[in-house]
mmCIF file of C-alpha atoms in Angstrom:
data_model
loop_
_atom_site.group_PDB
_atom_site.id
_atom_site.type_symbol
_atom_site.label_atom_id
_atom_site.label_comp_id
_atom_site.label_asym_id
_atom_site.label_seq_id
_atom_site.Cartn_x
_atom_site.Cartn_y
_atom_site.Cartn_z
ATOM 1 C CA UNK A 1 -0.486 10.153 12.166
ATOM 2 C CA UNK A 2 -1.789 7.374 9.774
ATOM 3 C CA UNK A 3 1.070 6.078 7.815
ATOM 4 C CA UNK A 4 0.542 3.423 4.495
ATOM 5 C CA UNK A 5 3.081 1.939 3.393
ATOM 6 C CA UNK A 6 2.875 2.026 -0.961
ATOM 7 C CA UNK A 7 5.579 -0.373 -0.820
ATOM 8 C CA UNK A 8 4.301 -2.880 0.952
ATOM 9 C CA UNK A 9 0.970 -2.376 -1.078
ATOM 10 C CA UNK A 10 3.068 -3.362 -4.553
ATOM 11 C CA UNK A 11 4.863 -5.691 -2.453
ATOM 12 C CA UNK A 12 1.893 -7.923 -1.574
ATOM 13 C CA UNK A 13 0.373 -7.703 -5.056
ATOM 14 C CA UNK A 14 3.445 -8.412 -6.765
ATOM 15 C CA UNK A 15 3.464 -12.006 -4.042
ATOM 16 C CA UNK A 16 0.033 -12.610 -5.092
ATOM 17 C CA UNK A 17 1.123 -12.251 -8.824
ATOM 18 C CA UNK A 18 3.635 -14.878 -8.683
ATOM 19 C CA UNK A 19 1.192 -17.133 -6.955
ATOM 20 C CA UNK A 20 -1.469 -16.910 -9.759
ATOM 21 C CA UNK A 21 -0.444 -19.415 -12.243
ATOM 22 C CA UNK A 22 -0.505 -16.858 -15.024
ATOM 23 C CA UNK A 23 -3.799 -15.397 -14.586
ATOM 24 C CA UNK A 24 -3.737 -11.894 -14.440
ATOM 25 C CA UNK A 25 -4.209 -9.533 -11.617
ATOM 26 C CA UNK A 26 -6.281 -6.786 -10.646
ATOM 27 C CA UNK A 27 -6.636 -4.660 -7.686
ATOM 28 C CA UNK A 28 -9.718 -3.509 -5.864
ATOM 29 C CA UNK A 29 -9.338 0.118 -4.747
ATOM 30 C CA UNK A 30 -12.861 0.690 -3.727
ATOM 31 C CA UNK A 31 -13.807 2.105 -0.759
ATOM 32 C CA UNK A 32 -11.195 4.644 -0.996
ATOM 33 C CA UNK A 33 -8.638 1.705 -1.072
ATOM 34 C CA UNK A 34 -10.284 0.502 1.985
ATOM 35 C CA UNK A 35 -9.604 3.973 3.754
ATOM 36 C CA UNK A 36 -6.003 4.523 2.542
ATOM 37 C CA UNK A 37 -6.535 6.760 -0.349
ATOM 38 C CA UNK A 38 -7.410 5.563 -3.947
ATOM 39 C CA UNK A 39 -5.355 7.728 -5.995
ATOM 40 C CA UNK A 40 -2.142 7.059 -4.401
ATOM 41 C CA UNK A 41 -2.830 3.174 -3.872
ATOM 42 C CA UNK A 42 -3.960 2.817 -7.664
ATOM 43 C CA UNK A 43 -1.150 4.431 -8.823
ATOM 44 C CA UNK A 44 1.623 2.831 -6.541
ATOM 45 C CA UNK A 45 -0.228 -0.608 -7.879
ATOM 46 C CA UNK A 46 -0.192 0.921 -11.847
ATOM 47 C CA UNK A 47 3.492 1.305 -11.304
ATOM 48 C CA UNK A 48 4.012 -2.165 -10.526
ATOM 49 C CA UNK A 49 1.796 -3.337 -13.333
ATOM 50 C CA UNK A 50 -1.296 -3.298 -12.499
ATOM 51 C CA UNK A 51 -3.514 -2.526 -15.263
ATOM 52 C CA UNK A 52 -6.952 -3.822 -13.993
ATOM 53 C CA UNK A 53 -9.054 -1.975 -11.388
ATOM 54 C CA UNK A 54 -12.607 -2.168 -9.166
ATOM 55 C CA UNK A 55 -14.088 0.354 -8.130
ATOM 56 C CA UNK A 56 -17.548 0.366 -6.153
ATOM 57 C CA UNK A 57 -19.530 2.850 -7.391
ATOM 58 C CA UNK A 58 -19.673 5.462 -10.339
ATOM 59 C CA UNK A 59 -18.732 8.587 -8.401
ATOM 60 C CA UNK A 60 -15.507 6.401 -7.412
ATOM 61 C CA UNK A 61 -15.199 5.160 -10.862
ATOM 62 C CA UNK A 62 -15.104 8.433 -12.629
ATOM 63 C CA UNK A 63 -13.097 9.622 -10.118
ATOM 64 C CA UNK A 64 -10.285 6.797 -10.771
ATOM 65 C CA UNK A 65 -10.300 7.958 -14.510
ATOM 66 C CA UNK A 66 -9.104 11.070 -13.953
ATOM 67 C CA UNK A 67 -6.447 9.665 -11.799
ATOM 68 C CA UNK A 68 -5.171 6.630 -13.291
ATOM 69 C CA UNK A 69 -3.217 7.017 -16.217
ATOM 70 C CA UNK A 70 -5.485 6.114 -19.791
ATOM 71 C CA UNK A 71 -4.417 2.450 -20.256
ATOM 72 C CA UNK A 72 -5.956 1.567 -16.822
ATOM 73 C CA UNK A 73 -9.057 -0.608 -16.783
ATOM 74 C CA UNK A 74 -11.672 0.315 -14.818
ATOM 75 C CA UNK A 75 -14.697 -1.442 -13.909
ATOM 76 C CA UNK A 76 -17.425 -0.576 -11.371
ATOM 77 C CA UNK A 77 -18.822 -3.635 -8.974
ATOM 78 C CA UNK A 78 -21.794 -1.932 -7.286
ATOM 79 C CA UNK A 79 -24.349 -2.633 -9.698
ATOM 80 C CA UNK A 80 -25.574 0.181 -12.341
ATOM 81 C CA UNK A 81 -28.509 2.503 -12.051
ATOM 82 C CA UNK A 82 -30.474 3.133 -15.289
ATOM 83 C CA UNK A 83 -29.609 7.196 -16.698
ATOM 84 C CA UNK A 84 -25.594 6.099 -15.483
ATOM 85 C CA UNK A 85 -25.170 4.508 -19.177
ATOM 86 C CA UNK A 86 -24.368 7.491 -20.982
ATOM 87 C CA UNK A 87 -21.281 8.789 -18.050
ATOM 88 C CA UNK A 88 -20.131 5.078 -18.069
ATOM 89 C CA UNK A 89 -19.559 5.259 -21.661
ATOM 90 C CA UNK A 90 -18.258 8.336 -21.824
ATOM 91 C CA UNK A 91 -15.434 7.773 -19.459
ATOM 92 C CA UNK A 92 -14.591 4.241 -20.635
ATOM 93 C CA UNK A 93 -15.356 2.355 -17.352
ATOM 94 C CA UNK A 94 -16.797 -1.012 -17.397
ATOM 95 C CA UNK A 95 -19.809 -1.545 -15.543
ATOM 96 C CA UNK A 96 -20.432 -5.265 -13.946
ATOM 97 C CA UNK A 97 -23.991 -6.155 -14.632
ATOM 98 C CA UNK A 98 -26.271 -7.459 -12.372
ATOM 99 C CA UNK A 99 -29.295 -7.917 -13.368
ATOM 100 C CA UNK A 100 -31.431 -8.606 -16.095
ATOM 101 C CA UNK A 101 -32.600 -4.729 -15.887
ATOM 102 C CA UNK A 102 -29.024 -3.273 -16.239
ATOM 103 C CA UNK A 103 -28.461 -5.883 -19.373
ATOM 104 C CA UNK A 104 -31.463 -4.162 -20.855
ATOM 105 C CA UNK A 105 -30.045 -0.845 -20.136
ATOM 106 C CA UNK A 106 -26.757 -1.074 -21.478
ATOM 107 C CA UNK A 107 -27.840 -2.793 -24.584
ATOM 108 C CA UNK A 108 -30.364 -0.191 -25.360
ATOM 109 C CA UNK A 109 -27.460 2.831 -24.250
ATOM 110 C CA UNK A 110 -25.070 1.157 -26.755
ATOM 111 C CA UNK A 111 -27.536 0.926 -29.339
ATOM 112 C CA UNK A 112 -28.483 4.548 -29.088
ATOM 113 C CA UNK A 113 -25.245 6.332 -28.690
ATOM 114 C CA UNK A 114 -24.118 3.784 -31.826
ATOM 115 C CA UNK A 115 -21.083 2.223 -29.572
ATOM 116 C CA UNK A 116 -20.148 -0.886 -28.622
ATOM 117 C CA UNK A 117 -19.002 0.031 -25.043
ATOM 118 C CA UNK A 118 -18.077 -3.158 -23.120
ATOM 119 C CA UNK A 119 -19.642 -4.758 -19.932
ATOM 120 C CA UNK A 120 -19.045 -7.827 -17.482
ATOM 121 C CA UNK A 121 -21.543 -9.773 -16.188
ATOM 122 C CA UNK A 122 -21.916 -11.100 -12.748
ATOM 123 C CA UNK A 123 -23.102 -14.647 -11.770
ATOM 124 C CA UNK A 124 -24.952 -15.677 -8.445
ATOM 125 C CA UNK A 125 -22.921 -19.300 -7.615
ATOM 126 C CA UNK A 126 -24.121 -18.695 -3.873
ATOM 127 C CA UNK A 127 -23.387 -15.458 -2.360
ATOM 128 C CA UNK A 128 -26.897 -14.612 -3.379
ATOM 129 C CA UNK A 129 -25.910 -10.521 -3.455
ATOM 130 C CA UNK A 130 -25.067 -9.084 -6.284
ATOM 131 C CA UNK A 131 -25.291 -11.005 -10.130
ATOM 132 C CA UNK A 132 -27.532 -13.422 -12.140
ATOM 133 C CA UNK A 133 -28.973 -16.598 -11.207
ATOM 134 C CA UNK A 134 -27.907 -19.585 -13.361
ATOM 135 C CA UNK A 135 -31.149 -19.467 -14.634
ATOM 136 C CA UNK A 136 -31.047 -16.009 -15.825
ATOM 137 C CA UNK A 137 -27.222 -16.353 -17.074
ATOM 138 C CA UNK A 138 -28.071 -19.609 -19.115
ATOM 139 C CA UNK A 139 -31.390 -17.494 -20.952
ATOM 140 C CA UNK A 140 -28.729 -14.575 -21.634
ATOM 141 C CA UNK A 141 -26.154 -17.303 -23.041
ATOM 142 C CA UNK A 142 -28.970 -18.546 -25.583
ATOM 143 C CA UNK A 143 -29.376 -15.197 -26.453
ATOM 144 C CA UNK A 144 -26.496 -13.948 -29.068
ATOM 145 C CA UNK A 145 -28.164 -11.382 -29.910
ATOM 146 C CA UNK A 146 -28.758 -9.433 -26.852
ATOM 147 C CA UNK A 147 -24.804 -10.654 -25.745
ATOM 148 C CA UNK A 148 -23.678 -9.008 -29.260
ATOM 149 C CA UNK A 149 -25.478 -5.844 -28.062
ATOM 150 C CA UNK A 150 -23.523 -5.476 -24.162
ATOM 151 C CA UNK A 151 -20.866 -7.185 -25.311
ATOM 152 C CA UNK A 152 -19.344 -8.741 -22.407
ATOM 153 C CA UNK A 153 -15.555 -8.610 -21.850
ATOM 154 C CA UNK A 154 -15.515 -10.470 -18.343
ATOM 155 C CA UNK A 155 -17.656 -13.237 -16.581
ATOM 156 C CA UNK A 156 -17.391 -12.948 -12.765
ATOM 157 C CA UNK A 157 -18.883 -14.534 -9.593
ATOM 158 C CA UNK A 158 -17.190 -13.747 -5.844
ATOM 159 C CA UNK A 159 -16.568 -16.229 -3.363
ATOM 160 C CA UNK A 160 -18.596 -16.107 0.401
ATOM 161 C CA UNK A 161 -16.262 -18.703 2.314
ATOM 162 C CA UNK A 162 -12.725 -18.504 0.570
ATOM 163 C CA UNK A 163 -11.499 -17.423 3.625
ATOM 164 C CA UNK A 164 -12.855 -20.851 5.573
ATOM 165 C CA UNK A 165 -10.317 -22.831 3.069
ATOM 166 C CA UNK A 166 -12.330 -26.282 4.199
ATOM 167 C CA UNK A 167 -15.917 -24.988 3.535
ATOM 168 C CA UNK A 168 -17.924 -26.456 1.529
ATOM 169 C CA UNK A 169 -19.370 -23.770 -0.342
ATOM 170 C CA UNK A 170 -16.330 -23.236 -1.991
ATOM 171 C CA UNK A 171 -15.971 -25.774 -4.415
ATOM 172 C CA UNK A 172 -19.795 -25.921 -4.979
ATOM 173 C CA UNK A 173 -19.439 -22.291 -6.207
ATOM 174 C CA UNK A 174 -15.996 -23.270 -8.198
ATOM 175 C CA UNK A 175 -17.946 -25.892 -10.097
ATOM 176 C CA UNK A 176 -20.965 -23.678 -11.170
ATOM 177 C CA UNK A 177 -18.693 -21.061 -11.893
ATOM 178 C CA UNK A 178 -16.526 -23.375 -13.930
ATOM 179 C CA UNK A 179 -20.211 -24.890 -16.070
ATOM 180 C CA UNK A 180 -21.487 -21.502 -16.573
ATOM 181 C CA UNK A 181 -17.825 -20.217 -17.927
ATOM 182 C CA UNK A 182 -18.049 -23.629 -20.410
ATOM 183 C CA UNK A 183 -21.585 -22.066 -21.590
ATOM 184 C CA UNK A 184 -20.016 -19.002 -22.236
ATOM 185 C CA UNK A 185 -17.302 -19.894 -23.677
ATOM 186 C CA UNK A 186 -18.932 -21.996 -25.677
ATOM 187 C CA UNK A 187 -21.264 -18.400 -27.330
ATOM 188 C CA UNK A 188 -17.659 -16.255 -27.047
ATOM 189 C CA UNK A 189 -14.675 -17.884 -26.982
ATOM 190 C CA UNK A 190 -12.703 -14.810 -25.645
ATOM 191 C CA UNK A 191 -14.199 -13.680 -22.837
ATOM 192 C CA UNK A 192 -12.155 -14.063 -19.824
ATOM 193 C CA UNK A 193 -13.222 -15.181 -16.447
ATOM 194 C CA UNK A 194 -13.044 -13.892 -12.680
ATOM 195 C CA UNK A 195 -13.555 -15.857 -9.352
ATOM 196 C CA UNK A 196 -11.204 -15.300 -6.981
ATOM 197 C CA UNK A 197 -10.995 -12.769 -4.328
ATOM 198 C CA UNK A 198 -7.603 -12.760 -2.292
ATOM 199 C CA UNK A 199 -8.432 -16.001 -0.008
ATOM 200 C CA UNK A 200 -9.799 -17.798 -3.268
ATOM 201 C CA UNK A 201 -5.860 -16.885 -4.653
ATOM 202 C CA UNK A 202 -4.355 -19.670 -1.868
ATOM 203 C CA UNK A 203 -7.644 -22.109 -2.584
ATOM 204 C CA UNK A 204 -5.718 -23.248 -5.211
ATOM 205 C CA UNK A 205 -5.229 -23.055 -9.148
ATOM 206 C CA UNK A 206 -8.545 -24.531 -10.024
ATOM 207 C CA UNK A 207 -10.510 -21.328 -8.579
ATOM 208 C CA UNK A 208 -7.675 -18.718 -10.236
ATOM 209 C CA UNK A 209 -9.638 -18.577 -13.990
ATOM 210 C CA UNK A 210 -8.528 -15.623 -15.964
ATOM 211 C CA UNK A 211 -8.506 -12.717 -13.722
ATOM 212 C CA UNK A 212 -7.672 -12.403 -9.868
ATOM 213 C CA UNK A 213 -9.192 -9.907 -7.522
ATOM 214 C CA UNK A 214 -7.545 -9.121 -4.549
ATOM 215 C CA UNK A 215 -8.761 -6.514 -1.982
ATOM 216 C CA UNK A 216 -8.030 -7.415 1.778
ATOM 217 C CA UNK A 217 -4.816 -9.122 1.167
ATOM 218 C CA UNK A 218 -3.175 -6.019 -0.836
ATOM 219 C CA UNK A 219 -3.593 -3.759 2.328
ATOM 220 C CA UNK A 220 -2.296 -6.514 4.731
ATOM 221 C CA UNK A 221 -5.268 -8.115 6.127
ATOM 222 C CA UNK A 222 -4.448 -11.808 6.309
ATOM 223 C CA UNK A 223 -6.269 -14.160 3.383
ATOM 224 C CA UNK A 224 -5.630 -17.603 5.152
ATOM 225 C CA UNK A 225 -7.057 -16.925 9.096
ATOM 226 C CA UNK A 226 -5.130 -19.282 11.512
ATOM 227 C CA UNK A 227 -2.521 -19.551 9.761
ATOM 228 C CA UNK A 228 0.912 -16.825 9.343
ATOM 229 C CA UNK A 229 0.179 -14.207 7.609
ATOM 230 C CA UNK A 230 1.627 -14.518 3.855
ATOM 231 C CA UNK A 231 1.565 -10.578 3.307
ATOM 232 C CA UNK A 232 2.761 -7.698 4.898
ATOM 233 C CA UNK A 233 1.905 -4.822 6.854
ATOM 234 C CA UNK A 234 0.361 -2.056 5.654
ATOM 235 C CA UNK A 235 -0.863 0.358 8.111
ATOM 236 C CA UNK A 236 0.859 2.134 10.924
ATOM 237 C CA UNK A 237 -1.612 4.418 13.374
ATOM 238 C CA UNK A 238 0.014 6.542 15.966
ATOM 239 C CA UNK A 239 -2.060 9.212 17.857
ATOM 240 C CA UNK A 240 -0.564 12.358 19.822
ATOM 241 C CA UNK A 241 -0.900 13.165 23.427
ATOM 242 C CA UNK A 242 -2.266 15.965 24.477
ATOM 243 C CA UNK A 243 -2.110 16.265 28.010
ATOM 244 C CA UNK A 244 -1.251 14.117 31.059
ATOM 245 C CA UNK A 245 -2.356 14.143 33.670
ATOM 246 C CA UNK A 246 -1.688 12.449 37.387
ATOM 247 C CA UNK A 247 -4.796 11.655 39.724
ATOM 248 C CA UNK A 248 -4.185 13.472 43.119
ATOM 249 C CA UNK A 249 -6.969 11.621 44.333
ATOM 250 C CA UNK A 250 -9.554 8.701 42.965
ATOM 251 C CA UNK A 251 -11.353 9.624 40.198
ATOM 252 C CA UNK A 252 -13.597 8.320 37.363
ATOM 253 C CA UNK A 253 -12.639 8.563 33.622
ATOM 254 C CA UNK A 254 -14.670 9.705 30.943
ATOM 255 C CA UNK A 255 -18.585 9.173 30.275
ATOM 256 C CA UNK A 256 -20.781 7.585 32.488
ATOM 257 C CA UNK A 257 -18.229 7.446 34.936
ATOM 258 C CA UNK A 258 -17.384 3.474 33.751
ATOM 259 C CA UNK A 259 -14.055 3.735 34.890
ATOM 260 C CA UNK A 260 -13.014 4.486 38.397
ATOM 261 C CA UNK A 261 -8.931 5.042 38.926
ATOM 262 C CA UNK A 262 -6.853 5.162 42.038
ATOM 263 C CA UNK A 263 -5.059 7.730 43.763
ATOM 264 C CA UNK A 264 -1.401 8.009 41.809
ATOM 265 C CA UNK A 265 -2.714 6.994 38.214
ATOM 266 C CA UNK A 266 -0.993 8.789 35.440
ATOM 267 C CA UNK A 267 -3.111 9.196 32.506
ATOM 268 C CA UNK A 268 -2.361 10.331 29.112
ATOM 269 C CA UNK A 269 -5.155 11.874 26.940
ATOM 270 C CA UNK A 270 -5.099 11.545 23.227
ATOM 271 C CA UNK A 271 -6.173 13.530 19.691
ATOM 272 C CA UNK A 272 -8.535 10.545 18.553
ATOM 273 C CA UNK A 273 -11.996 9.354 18.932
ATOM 274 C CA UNK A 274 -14.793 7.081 17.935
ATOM 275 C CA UNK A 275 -15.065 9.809 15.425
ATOM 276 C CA UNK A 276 -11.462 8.658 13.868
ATOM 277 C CA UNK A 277 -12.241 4.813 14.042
ATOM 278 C CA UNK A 278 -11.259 4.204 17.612
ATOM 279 C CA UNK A 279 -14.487 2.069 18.050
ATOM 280 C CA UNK A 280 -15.670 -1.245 18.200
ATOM 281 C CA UNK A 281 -12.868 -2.377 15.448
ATOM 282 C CA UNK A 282 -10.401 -1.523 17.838
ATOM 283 C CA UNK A 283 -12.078 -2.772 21.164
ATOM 284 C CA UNK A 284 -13.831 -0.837 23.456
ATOM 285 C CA UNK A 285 -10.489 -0.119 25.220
ATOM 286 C CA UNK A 286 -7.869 0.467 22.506
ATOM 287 C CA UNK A 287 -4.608 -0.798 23.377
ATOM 288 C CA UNK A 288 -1.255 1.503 22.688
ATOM 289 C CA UNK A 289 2.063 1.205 22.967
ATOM 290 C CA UNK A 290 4.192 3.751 24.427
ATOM 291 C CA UNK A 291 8.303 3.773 24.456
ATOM 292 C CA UNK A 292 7.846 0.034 23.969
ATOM 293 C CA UNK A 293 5.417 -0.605 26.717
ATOM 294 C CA UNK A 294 2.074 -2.102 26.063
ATOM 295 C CA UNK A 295 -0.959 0.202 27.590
ATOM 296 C CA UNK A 296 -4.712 0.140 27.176
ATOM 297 C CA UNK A 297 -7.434 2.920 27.329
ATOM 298 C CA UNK A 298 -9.839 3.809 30.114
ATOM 299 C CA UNK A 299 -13.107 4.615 30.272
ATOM 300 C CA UNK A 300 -15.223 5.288 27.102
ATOM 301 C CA UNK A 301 -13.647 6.572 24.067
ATOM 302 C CA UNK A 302 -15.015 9.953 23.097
ATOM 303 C CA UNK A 303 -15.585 11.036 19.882
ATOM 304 C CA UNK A 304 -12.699 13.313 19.366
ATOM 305 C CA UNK A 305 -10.277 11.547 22.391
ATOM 306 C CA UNK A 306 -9.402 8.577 24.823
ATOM 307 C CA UNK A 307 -7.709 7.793 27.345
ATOM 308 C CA UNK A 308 -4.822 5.681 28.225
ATOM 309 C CA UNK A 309 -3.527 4.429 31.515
ATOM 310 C CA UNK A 310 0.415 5.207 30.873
ATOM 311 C CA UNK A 311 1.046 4.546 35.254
ATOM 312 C CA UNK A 312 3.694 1.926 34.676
ATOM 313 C CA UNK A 313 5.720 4.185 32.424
ATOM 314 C CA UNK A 314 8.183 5.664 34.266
ATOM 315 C CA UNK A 315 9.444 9.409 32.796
ATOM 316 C CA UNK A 316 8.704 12.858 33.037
ATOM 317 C CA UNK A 317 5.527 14.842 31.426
ATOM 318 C CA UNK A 318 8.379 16.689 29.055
ATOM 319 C CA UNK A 319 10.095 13.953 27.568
ATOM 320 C CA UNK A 320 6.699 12.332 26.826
ATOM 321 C CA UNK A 321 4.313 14.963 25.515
ATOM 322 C CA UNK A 322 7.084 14.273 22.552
ATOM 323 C CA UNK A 323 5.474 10.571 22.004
ATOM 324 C CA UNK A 324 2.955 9.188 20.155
ATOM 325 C CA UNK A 325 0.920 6.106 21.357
ATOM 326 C CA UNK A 326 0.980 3.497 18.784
ATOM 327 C CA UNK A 327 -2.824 1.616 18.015
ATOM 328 C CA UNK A 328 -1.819 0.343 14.857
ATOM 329 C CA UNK A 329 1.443 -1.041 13.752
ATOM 330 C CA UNK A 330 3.395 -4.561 13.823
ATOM 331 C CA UNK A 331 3.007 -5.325 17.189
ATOM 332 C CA UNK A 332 -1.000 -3.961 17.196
ATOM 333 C CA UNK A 333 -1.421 -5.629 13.636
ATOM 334 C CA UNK A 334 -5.119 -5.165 11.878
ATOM 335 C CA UNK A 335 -5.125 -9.201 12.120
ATOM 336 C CA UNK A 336 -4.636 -9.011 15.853
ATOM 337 C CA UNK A 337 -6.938 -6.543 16.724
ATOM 338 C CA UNK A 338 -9.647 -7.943 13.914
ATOM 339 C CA UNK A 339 -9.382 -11.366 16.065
ATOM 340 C CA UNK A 340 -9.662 -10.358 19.443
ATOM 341 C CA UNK A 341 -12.229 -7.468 19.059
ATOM 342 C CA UNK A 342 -14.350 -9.852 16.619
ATOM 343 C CA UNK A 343 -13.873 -7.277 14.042
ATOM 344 C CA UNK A 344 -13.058 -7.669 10.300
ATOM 345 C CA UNK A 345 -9.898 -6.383 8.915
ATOM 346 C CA UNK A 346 -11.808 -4.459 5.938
ATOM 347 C CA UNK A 347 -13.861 -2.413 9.034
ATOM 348 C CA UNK A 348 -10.456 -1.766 11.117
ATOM 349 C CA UNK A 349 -9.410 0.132 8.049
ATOM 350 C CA UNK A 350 -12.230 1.501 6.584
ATOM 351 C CA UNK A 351 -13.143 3.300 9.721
ATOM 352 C CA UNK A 352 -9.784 5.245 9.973
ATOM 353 C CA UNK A 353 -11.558 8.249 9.802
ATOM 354 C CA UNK A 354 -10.495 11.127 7.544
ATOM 355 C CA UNK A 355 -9.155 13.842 9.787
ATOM 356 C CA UNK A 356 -6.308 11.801 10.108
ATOM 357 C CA UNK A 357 -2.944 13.230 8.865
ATOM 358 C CA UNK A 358 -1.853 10.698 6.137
ATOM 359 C CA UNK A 359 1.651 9.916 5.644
ATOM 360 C CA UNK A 360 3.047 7.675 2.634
ATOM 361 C CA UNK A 361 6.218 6.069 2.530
ATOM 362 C CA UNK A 362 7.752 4.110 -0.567
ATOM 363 C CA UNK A 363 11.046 2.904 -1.130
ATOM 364 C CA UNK A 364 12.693 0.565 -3.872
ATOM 365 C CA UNK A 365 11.282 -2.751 -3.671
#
């Protein structure tokens, strides 16, 4: 059973609001909310106030249209493909250009369909993926014109380090951020401006701009490593036994025979696999805990099951064929198991695979 907790979810944006010096707030739901459903997550988040929302791509930004109420804005990060004007339009998402290709594309869609359909544009300040260089961005600045035509609505650039809080990079991408937003500004006074992802939210004030876009930290994946974590948990994974069973003699476990047991082991053998997200993310033995007692898994995880050595728990096949073994939850947080597997939060919970049952649970903040 995968359980997300909606509360905590408007709990942690709500902290981040307070901490953003009156910028506004947004909430990336991409990804499927990182694995913990979109449609739910967006609209615990609209319910909270949330009105601002990134999506990746245009199949999951059409898709949040229909299921965000009307006043929600929507814009898509993953970079526009020319013949997607037209649907982008339609649906009133906003589509973060790129490139100097997609500015070409929505100026001549706007143009043709007689509309004035809104854009942001994306600067390269040294994550050197996705947005202009400062070469491109200062020609498009000089060119009122062509900025009349996409009419941009939000400046952006994302941060590469925010989560090293000392690095270096971060302030030299604050400060071109901060000349090409004067250049802007200076061409159309109103646009607003977006830097900070949920670790640039605790650099500090001076990276906060207009417009804050947290991901990670809204679904309880810590924003300042190495330090406590400011938000809370989100995710609780607990998978089902199946059978148990007790060696009558030695005997290996699993594939390739990696794990040899003794005589007397008990073993427990659970509904979840590398298929499910039980993978690297998670270690290549998963640890559990079952009636309050830490365990770990044996052997290779298979892609439907594993396999956890449950020989220092001490009660019958009856009582426990009731239990669940828990792989995510306080004590088994995403930070912990990001850390010690040398994983990243956003692929612990992207991976949850889909055939879990999800359960949601809200209460009253």
């Amino acid at each position: 059973m995968l359980t997300i907790d909606l509360t905590a979810i408007q709990a942690n944006w709500l902290k981040l609001r307070t901490l953003g010096n009156g910028a506004s707030i947004a909430g990336v739901i991409k990804a499927n909310a990182y694995g913990l459903g979109a449609a739910r997550v967006g609209n615990a988040l609209y319910d909270v106030g949330c009105r601002a929302f990134f999506l990746a791509s245009i199949d999951e930004a059409l898709a949040a249209r229909d299921y965000l109420p009307p006043s929600a804005t929507i814009y898509m990060l993953g970079g526009m493909n020319s013949g997607d004007e037209s649907d982008l339009i339609s649906a009133g998402v906003i589509p973060v250009l790129c490139s100097q290709q997609s500015i070409r594309c929505w100026a001549n869609a706007n143009a043709t369909l007689g509309t004035k359909s809104p854009c942001a544009i994306k600067i390269n300040t040294g994550m050197t993926r996705f947005g202009l260089d400062i070469p491109e961005f200062e020609s498009l600045c000089a060119d009122t014109k062509l900025l009349q035509a996409i009419n941009p609505t939000l400046c952006m650039s994302h941060l590469a380090c925010a989560d090293e809080q000392d690095h270096r990079l971060n302030v030299l991408q604050r400060d071109k951020f901060a000349r090409c937003a004067g250049l802007i500004k200076s061409v159309l006074p109103g646009i607003h401006l977006s830097l900070a992802n949920s670790s640039g939210i605790f650099l500090g004030c001076a990276w906060h701009f207009d417009l804050l876009r947290p991901g990670a930290g809204l679904y309880g994946i810590n924003p300042v490593p190495g330090k406590p974590n400011p938000m809370r948990g989100v995710v609780h994974l607990s998978l089902p036994i199946m059978q148990i069973r007790k060696l009558d003699e030695s005997a290996a476990v699993g594939y390739g025979a990696s794990a040899v047991l003794p005589k007397g082991s008990r073993l427990a053998v659970v509904k979840g696999g590398y298929a499910d997200g039980l993978h690297r993310s998670l270690g290549l033995q998963p640890e559990g805990i079952l009636c309050g007692q830490h365990i770990r898994a044996v052997g290779r995880v298979s892609m439907d099951s594993t396999v956890f050595d449950i020989s220092a728990i001490d009660l019958p096949d009856d009582l426990l064929m009731r239990e669940q073994i828990e792989v995510i939850s306080d004590r088994l947080s995403v930070d912990y198991l990001a850390q010690k597997n040398r994983a990243l939060g956003y692929e612990v919970l992207t991976s949850l695979g889909a055939r879990y049952e999800r359960s949601y649970v809200a209460s009253s903040l």
